[in-house]
Short mmCIF file of C-alpha atoms in Angstrom, two decimals:
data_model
loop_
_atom_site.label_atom_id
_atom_site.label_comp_id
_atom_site.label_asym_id
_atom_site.label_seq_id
_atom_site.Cartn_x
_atom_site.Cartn_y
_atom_site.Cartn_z
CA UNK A 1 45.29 -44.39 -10.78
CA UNK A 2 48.76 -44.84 -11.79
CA UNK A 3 48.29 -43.59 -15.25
CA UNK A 4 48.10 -39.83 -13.33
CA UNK A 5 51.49 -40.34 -11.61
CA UNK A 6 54.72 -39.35 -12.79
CA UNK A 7 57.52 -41.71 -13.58
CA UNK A 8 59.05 -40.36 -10.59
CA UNK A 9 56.58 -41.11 -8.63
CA UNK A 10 55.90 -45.12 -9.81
CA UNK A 11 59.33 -45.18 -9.56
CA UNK A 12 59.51 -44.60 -5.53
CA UNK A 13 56.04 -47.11 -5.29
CA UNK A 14 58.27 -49.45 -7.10
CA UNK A 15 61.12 -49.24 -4.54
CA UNK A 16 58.88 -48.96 -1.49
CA UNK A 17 56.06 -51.47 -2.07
CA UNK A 18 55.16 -51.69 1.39
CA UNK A 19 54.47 -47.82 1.79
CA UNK A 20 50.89 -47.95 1.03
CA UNK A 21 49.98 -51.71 2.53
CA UNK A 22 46.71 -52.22 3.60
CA UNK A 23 47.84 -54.19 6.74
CA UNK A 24 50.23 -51.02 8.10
CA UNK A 25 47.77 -48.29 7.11
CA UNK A 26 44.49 -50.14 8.90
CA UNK A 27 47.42 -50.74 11.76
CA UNK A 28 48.17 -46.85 12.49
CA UNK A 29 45.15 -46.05 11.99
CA UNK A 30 43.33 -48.42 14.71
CA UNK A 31 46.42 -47.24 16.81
CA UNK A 32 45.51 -43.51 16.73
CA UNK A 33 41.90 -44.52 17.99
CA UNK A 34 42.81 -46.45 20.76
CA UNK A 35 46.03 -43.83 21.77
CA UNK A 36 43.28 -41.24 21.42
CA UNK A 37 40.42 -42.97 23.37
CA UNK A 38 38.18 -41.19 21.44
CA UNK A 39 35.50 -43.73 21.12
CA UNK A 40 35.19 -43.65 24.63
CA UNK A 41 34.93 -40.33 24.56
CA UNK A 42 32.38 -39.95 22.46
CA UNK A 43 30.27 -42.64 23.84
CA UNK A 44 30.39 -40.33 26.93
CA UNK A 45 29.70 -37.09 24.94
CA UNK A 46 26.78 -38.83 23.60
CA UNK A 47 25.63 -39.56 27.36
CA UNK A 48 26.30 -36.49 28.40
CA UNK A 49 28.68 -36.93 30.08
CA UNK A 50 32.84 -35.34 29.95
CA UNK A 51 34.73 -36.49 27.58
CA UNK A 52 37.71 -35.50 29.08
CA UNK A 53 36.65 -37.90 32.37
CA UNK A 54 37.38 -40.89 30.25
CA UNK A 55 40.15 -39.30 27.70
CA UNK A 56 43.38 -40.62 29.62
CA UNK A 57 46.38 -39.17 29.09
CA UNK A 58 46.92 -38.80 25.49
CA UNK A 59 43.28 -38.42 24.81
CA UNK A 60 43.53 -35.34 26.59
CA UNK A 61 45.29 -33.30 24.27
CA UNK A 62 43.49 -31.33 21.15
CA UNK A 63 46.14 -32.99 18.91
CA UNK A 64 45.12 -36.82 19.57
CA UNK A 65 41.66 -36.15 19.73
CA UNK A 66 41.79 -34.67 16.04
CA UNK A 67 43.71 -37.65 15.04
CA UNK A 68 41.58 -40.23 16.78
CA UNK A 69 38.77 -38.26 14.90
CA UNK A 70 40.41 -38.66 11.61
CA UNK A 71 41.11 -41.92 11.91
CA UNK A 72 37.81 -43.33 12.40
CA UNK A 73 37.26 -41.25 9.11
CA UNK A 74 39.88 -42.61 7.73
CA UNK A 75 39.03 -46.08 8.51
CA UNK A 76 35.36 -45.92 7.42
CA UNK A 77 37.17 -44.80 4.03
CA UNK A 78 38.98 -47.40 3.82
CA UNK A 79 36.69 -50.57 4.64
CA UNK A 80 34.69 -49.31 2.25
CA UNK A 81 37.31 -49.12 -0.28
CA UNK A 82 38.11 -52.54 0.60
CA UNK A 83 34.50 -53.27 0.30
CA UNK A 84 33.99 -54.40 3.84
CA UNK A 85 30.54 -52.21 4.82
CA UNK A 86 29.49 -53.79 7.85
CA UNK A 87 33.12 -52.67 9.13
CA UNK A 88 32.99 -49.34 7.89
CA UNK A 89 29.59 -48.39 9.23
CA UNK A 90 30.87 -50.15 12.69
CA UNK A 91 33.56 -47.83 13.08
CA UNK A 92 31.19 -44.84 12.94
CA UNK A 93 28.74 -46.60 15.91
CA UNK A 94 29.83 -43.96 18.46
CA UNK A 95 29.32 -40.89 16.24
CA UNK A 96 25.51 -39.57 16.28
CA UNK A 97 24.55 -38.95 12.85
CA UNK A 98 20.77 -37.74 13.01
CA UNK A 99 22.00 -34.80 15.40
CA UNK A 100 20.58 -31.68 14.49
CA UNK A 101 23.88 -30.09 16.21
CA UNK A 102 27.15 -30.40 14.36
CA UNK A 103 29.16 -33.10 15.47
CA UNK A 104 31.06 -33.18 19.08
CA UNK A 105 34.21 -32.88 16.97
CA UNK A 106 34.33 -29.06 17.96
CA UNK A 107 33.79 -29.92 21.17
CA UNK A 108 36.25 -32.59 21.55
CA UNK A 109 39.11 -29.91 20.94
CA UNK A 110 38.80 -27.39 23.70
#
């Protein structure tokens, strides 16, 4: 992949080489999910319950939510980068995948 970036670019990787570290990135990510709540609140979508019952404070707001959302996304991208599948398709255990419906993301940001 670095045979697509510009010197300019290698450059900065060069003099940052803890940007992109797999320990920070898994580390804000995990963050944003447990700021957001948002596997608790889909558990309780799933149920059938109100999401918003169980949100807390930041999990409240549209803008957490989202990034709660995209973070499990982002982690199940990125175990399975790292090759570790049984903790990629763990992170996705509170979002219904057989529903019919699309997922509770839409409804997550009232």
């Amino acid at each position: 992949m670095l045979n697509k970036r510009s010197a300019e670019e290698i450059d900065q990787l060069r003099q940052h080489p803890k940007v992109w570290n797999v320990h920070s990135v898994l580390n804000v990510l995990h963050s944003l999910v447990d700021k957001s709540n948002i596997n608790r609140q889909l558990e309780v979508y799933t149920n059938g319950g109100d999401p918003d019952s169980v949100a807390g404070e930041f999990g409240r707001h549209p803008l957490y939510k989202m990034l709660g959302y995209f973070s499990l996304v982002g982690l199940l991208r990125l175990h399975s980068l790292l090759g570790d599948y049984y903790q990629a398709i763990k992170v996705l255990e509170n979002i219904e995948l057989n529903k019919k419906a699309c997922i509770p993301v839409f409804q997550l940001a009232k």
